[in-house]
Amino acid sequence: MFDVLIIGGGASGFFAAIHIAENNPNLKIGILEKGKDVLSKVRISGGGRCNVTHAEFDPKELSKNYPRGEKEILGPFHTYCSGDTVGFFSEKGVNLKIEEDGRMFPESNSSQTIIDCFLTEATKLGIKIITQNAVVNLETLPQEKGWKITCVKEIFECKKLLIATGSSPKIWSILKGLGHKIVPPVPSLFTFNTKDSRISNIPGVSTNAKVKVVSKNKVSTKITVPLKSAPKQETLLETEGPVLVTHWGLSGPAILKLSAWGATILNNFDYKFMIVVNWLPDFHEGAIVDYLMQIKEVEAKKTILRTKAVELPRRLWVNLVKASGINETLKWADVTKNQLQLLADQLTNCKIKVDGKSTFKEEFVTAGGVDLKEINFKTYKSKNLQNLYFAGEVINVDAITGGFNFQNAWTSGYIAAQGITSEF
């Protein structure tokens, strides 16, 4: 029998195992991994560099990066935060560096450094790693003596069980059978697919913009009486930040943030919805019209297409001018106020139809999992079942991109380890 068995050979599982072993070297600890290799998500994260954490050292500010779990994870961050993560890896001989956007990577720029660190520590501490052995069923042992774990190859027993499987439909199904409530999983951190002609031919263009997701227009198309005005669409989600034009649509921090905060809403829309982009977030529509009228006076002899009157990538400016119906040869002196109004609309109120999503690089992040109300966040222990703990994305906590999901793994793994060892 194991003293502690951890299901899931990923970031949170290894982090917990190492801290349990350091706290109590006498414990028999095992890690169960269904795949051939452990730490596979660590290997591919951050483009193979591993975005270990984020240089946000204030727990309250850090928690704001979690669309699900912000309130619950604040207390844990006061116990174990980004600075503690930096300290842990430094003690193991792995120094981290901060990039301009706050993301933190190993100085080696290789995720293998993190993997080697974990495997070296696990070997040193006598942690048994069992691979290619998927869990089939979980049962509690009589008289609350622990857990029986039935796998495809063999059966294990343990006194304490930590589940760190990430987004695992099979494990969620087993936990649901044992009485835990599972929040239905939906994708988070994805990019928007669109074939809009205004951006389809300019992949690689990036600019700061304000992006809104608006409610679907539910007004029937079978209208028998004339409408005085078009129905107003409600803003459901809104953010501002860098937007990147890709071959398949839109990406970048602003889009990814919307996908994370709107994970459930956009899933309900079947990823078919409308966004409104203000390519000039410092301007509203009325102000940009006034500004363009001033340009008309100053640049009267120049063509509108070649002037680029605002701070936008030139290719985007050209496409938006053309989308306004302005001729390539039209000069500022000859443009009408109505034409400038149409251009202002393209610049600050650009409606784009989204039709589908794509996974963001290798970031397989899911919203959903074990209901947060059923977890004691002082220990990450189940409130429903004895001798059961959780860590990482198996619970309904997820974050935006930038190292925040890994920080959740480290924090939950550390606190679960403290909770487990306190009971021996």
XYZ file of C-alpha atoms in Angstrom:
424
model
C 0.000 0.000 0.000
C 1.141 3.533 -0.791
C 0.885 6.232 1.817
C 0.087 8.716 -0.945
C -0.843 8.026 -4.534
C -1.118 10.823 -7.071
C -3.137 10.310 -10.237
C -1.668 12.485 -12.985
C 1.984 12.880 -13.911
C 1.771 16.555 -14.818
C 2.899 19.834 -13.281
C 0.660 19.887 -10.189
C 1.101 16.163 -9.532
C 4.885 16.317 -9.522
C 4.976 19.547 -7.538
C 2.752 18.014 -4.853
C 4.717 14.747 -4.761
C 8.030 16.556 -4.279
C 6.697 18.679 -1.422
C 5.036 15.704 0.275
C 8.319 13.775 0.118
C 10.319 16.746 1.387
C 7.880 17.228 4.271
C 7.961 13.547 5.257
C 10.736 11.425 3.684
C 9.320 8.267 5.290
C 6.162 8.235 3.217
C 5.738 5.833 0.294
C 4.636 8.037 -2.620
C 3.636 7.084 -6.151
C 2.616 8.955 -9.299
C 0.222 7.223 -11.703
C 0.294 8.433 -15.312
C -1.916 6.974 -18.049
C 0.400 8.062 -20.869
C 3.811 6.876 -21.950
C 5.536 10.054 -20.742
C 5.094 12.295 -17.722
C 5.061 16.122 -17.839
C 4.048 16.157 -21.513
C 2.125 19.432 -21.172
C 5.134 21.050 -19.504
C 7.240 19.977 -22.466
C 5.123 21.738 -25.108
C 4.025 24.787 -23.115
C 5.251 28.236 -24.072
C 6.433 26.988 -27.455
C 8.729 24.482 -25.735
C 10.148 27.076 -23.332
C 7.659 26.520 -20.450
C 5.975 29.679 -19.192
C 6.546 28.766 -15.522
C 4.674 31.660 -13.907
C 3.973 35.384 -14.191
C 5.791 38.293 -12.531
C 2.713 39.378 -10.581
C 3.624 39.073 -6.923
C 0.512 40.582 -5.330
C -2.028 37.805 -4.544
C -5.065 40.006 -5.160
C -3.820 41.235 -8.545
C -2.712 37.720 -9.478
C -6.155 36.275 -8.725
C -7.765 38.684 -11.224
C -6.350 36.587 -14.057
C -8.635 33.645 -13.249
C -12.099 33.811 -14.878
C -13.156 30.828 -12.769
C -11.734 30.604 -9.261
C -10.724 34.248 -8.673
C -12.433 34.402 -5.273
C -11.456 30.912 -4.130
C -7.808 31.080 -5.138
C -7.040 34.383 -3.398
C -6.485 32.708 -0.011
C -4.185 30.043 -1.472
C -2.145 32.749 -3.227
C -1.545 34.405 0.146
C -0.013 31.078 1.187
C 1.932 30.298 -1.977
C 2.365 32.901 -4.731
C 4.584 33.623 -7.742
C 7.517 34.675 -5.595
C 7.441 31.315 -3.804
C 7.540 29.566 -7.173
C 10.611 31.558 -8.177
C 12.213 30.648 -4.847
C 11.476 26.934 -5.259
C 13.082 26.685 -8.666
C 16.019 28.834 -7.590
C 16.713 26.429 -4.708
C 16.742 23.577 -7.231
C 19.257 25.413 -9.412
C 16.757 26.649 -12.017
C 16.782 30.410 -12.424
C 13.823 32.137 -14.053
C 13.821 35.297 -16.157
C 11.102 37.918 -16.645
C 10.116 38.976 -20.153
C 8.644 42.365 -21.056
C 5.051 41.166 -20.820
C 5.604 39.674 -17.359
C 5.846 36.045 -18.419
C 8.580 34.059 -16.686
C 10.658 31.320 -18.310
C 13.719 29.304 -17.301
C 16.901 31.108 -18.311
C 17.725 28.116 -20.494
C 14.647 28.879 -22.641
C 13.875 25.146 -22.552
C 11.031 23.289 -20.876
C 13.396 20.331 -20.568
C 15.094 22.229 -17.718
C 11.860 22.086 -15.703
C 11.245 18.437 -16.598
C 14.799 17.461 -15.615
C 14.392 19.337 -12.328
C 11.226 17.420 -11.437
C 12.541 14.018 -12.506
C 15.815 14.533 -10.634
C 13.979 15.519 -7.445
C 11.532 12.628 -7.761
C 14.385 10.135 -8.123
C 16.295 11.681 -5.234
C 13.219 11.536 -2.978
C 12.291 7.958 -3.900
C 8.973 8.798 -5.581
C 7.756 5.874 -7.699
C 6.587 6.825 -11.193
C 4.186 4.402 -12.892
C 3.352 5.128 -16.546
C 1.030 3.636 -19.176
C -1.507 2.618 -16.539
C -4.831 4.407 -16.912
C -7.274 4.493 -14.013
C -10.463 2.498 -14.569
C -12.203 2.921 -11.208
C -11.849 4.427 -7.725
C -13.329 2.953 -4.536
C -13.017 3.894 -0.895
C -11.527 1.256 1.376
C -13.587 0.023 4.359
C -13.470 2.004 7.622
C -12.092 5.067 5.813
C -8.662 3.500 5.495
C -7.984 4.992 2.103
C -8.555 4.239 -1.550
C -8.513 1.338 -3.992
C -7.416 2.385 -7.484
C -8.187 -0.066 -10.269
C -6.018 0.488 -13.350
C -5.817 -1.272 -16.704
C -2.780 -3.298 -15.612
C -3.031 -3.638 -11.832
C -4.751 -2.505 -8.657
C -3.238 -0.112 -6.094
C -4.217 0.939 -2.605
C -3.287 4.117 -0.752
C -4.076 5.983 2.464
C -4.334 9.395 0.793
C -5.285 10.058 -2.822
C -4.463 13.217 -4.777
C -6.121 13.721 -8.160
C -4.112 15.960 -10.488
C -5.298 14.756 -13.877
C -6.141 18.111 -15.458
C -9.033 18.047 -17.913
C -9.881 14.346 -17.838
C -13.445 13.372 -18.832
C -12.855 9.818 -17.544
C -11.779 10.961 -14.064
C -14.565 13.545 -13.923
C -17.049 10.777 -14.738
C -15.673 8.577 -11.932
C -15.778 11.473 -9.458
C -19.350 12.244 -10.473
C -20.239 8.622 -9.751
C -18.733 9.018 -6.301
C -20.975 12.005 -5.581
C -18.922 15.036 -6.625
C -20.585 17.732 -8.713
C -18.760 18.358 -11.989
C -19.174 21.682 -13.784
C -19.518 20.702 -17.482
C -16.216 21.366 -19.265
C -15.960 23.820 -22.149
C -12.869 25.046 -24.039
C -11.033 28.146 -22.832
C -8.122 30.043 -24.429
C -8.963 29.841 -28.105
C -8.723 32.112 -31.131
C -11.593 33.381 -33.288
C -12.154 32.074 -36.813
C -13.433 34.548 -39.395
C -13.244 34.957 -43.170
C -13.849 38.704 -43.069
C -12.352 40.314 -46.180
C -11.051 43.302 -44.202
C -8.466 41.123 -42.454
C -8.211 37.935 -44.536
C -5.242 39.142 -46.582
C -3.151 40.747 -43.810
C -1.977 37.920 -41.474
C 0.708 39.008 -39.045
C -0.699 42.503 -38.519
C -0.965 43.391 -34.814
C -2.406 46.456 -33.104
C -3.981 47.542 -29.850
C -7.785 47.484 -29.988
C -10.952 47.345 -27.911
C -13.050 44.256 -28.656
C -16.647 43.568 -27.606
C -18.704 40.408 -27.909
C -22.316 41.423 -28.489
C -25.487 39.438 -27.950
C -26.969 37.630 -30.885
C -29.562 39.614 -32.770
C -32.737 37.779 -31.856
C -35.067 40.051 -33.835
C -36.991 38.019 -36.428
C -36.184 38.628 -40.073
C -39.905 38.329 -40.867
C -40.750 41.929 -40.051
C -44.101 43.155 -41.329
C -43.848 46.747 -40.127
C -40.968 49.170 -40.677
C -38.545 49.642 -37.749
C -37.641 53.161 -36.677
C -34.175 52.006 -35.668
C -32.125 48.824 -35.653
C -32.296 46.754 -32.454
C -29.493 47.582 -30.049
C -27.180 44.704 -29.265
C -26.099 44.177 -25.681
C -22.380 44.024 -24.871
C -21.688 40.696 -23.153
C -17.897 40.851 -22.928
C -15.382 43.618 -23.500
C -11.626 43.976 -23.251
C -8.746 46.006 -24.649
C -5.286 44.859 -25.668
C -3.149 43.613 -28.561
C -5.081 41.935 -31.381
C -3.221 39.766 -33.900
C -4.568 39.017 -37.379
C -3.890 35.385 -38.358
C -4.473 33.226 -41.419
C -7.690 31.929 -39.878
C -8.960 35.052 -38.079
C -8.052 36.880 -34.880
C -5.784 36.058 -31.958
C -3.591 37.940 -29.478
C -4.010 38.741 -25.761
C -7.309 40.634 -26.148
C -8.971 37.778 -28.047
C -7.613 35.121 -25.679
C -8.883 37.084 -22.684
C -12.360 37.237 -24.221
C -12.236 33.483 -24.926
C -11.339 32.741 -21.308
C -13.881 35.026 -19.653
C -16.534 34.095 -22.181
C -15.830 30.353 -22.279
C -19.357 29.302 -21.290
C -21.195 32.062 -23.193
C -19.320 31.434 -26.436
C -19.800 27.686 -26.087
C -23.541 28.317 -25.769
C -23.328 30.335 -29.004
C -21.650 27.328 -30.670
C -18.788 29.743 -31.421
C -20.902 31.702 -33.906
C -21.270 35.312 -32.773
C -20.536 38.933 -33.568
C -17.687 41.063 -32.278
C -17.307 44.824 -32.547
C -13.731 46.082 -32.823
C -12.598 49.620 -32.098
C -9.229 49.695 -33.844
C -8.576 53.105 -32.219
C -9.520 52.593 -28.547
C -8.489 56.158 -27.654
C -11.276 57.471 -29.911
C -15.024 57.038 -29.992
C -16.895 57.363 -33.292
C -17.845 61.024 -32.913
C -14.334 62.090 -31.958
C -12.714 60.280 -34.868
C -15.064 62.016 -37.324
C -13.956 65.414 -35.998
C -10.315 64.294 -36.221
C -10.735 63.112 -39.820
C -12.319 66.476 -40.725
C -9.158 68.150 -39.446
C -7.015 65.812 -41.582
C -9.175 66.774 -44.558
C -8.069 70.400 -44.112
C -4.371 69.675 -43.458
C -3.778 66.936 -46.063
C -6.185 68.197 -48.731
C -3.969 67.351 -51.734
C -3.047 63.820 -50.631
C -5.008 60.658 -51.353
C -6.757 59.136 -48.345
C -5.456 55.639 -49.037
C -1.791 56.652 -48.885
C -1.978 59.063 -45.956
C -2.670 56.732 -43.018
C -4.059 59.481 -40.842
C -4.157 57.395 -37.648
C -1.806 55.115 -35.729
C -2.675 51.839 -37.413
C -0.647 49.289 -39.367
C -0.705 50.494 -42.970
C -2.213 47.303 -44.420
C -5.105 47.476 -41.966
C -5.673 51.174 -42.721
C -5.796 50.462 -46.460
C -8.330 47.660 -46.001
C -10.577 49.746 -43.754
C -10.470 52.689 -46.169
C -11.471 50.389 -49.039
C -14.214 48.817 -46.896
C -15.632 52.322 -46.420
C -16.207 52.550 -50.170
C -13.548 55.229 -50.628
C -11.857 55.155 -54.034
C -8.086 54.624 -54.139
C -7.548 57.909 -55.950
C -9.866 60.036 -53.794
C -8.113 62.990 -52.161
C -8.912 64.371 -48.732
C -10.131 67.618 -50.323
C -12.853 65.731 -52.195
C -14.087 63.387 -49.472
C -17.599 64.029 -48.165
C -18.618 64.048 -44.501
C -20.796 60.999 -45.168
C -17.777 59.085 -46.496
C -15.757 60.097 -43.449
C -18.622 58.855 -41.262
C -18.431 55.470 -42.975
C -14.655 55.382 -42.444
C -15.081 56.318 -38.784
C -17.517 53.417 -38.422
C -14.941 50.991 -39.847
C -12.257 52.364 -37.529
C -14.190 52.427 -34.250
C -17.261 50.229 -34.738
C -16.011 47.431 -36.985
C -18.464 44.518 -36.882
C -16.918 41.129 -37.611
C -18.768 37.815 -37.740
C -16.973 34.976 -35.925
C -17.649 31.456 -37.153
C -15.754 28.910 -35.067
C -12.621 28.696 -32.951
C -9.097 27.301 -33.089
C -6.894 26.039 -30.271
C -4.313 28.583 -29.168
C -0.930 26.977 -29.927
C -0.611 23.994 -27.541
C -2.586 25.607 -24.723
C -5.246 22.963 -24.041
C -7.087 24.774 -21.272
C -10.591 23.844 -20.189
C -13.135 25.663 -18.054
C -15.055 23.265 -15.833
C -14.272 20.467 -13.423
C -14.913 19.663 -9.773
C -17.281 22.253 -8.280
C -15.346 24.737 -6.154
C -17.950 24.632 -3.378
C -16.953 21.028 -2.696
C -13.287 21.802 -1.958
C -11.626 23.122 1.194
C -9.164 25.658 -0.203
C -7.067 25.685 2.956
C -5.986 22.123 2.153
C -7.464 21.349 -1.297
C -9.253 18.448 0.368
C -12.602 17.123 -0.800
C -15.525 18.139 1.411
C -17.467 15.101 0.188
C -15.028 12.200 0.416
C -12.428 11.194 3.006
C -8.699 11.096 2.213
C -9.182 12.734 -1.192
C -7.383 15.855 -2.449
C -7.227 17.803 -5.697
C -4.638 19.936 -7.519
C -4.485 21.760 -10.849
C -7.080 21.979 -13.586
C -9.139 18.963 -12.469
C -11.102 21.519 -10.430
C -13.057 24.410 -11.949
C -10.174 26.911 -11.940
C -8.573 28.218 -15.119
C -6.692 31.321 -16.184
C -5.765 33.469 -19.146
C -2.500 32.815 -20.938
C 0.778 34.081 -19.471
C 1.928 31.509 -16.897
C -1.153 31.798 -14.687
C -2.405 28.246 -15.240
C 0.966 26.885 -14.154
C 0.889 29.097 -11.059
C -2.440 27.516 -10.171
C -0.754 24.116 -10.540
C 2.135 25.078 -8.234
C -0.084 26.718 -5.596
C -2.666 23.944 -5.447
C 0.022 21.240 -5.504
C 1.929 22.896 -2.668
C -1.116 23.436 -0.431
C -2.479 19.924 -1.093
C 0.954 18.563 -0.104
C 0.814 20.468 3.204
C -2.729 19.197 3.831
C -1.774 15.597 3.121
C 1.389 15.497 5.217
C -0.361 17.132 8.169
C -2.494 13.989 8.463
C 0.419 11.583 8.910
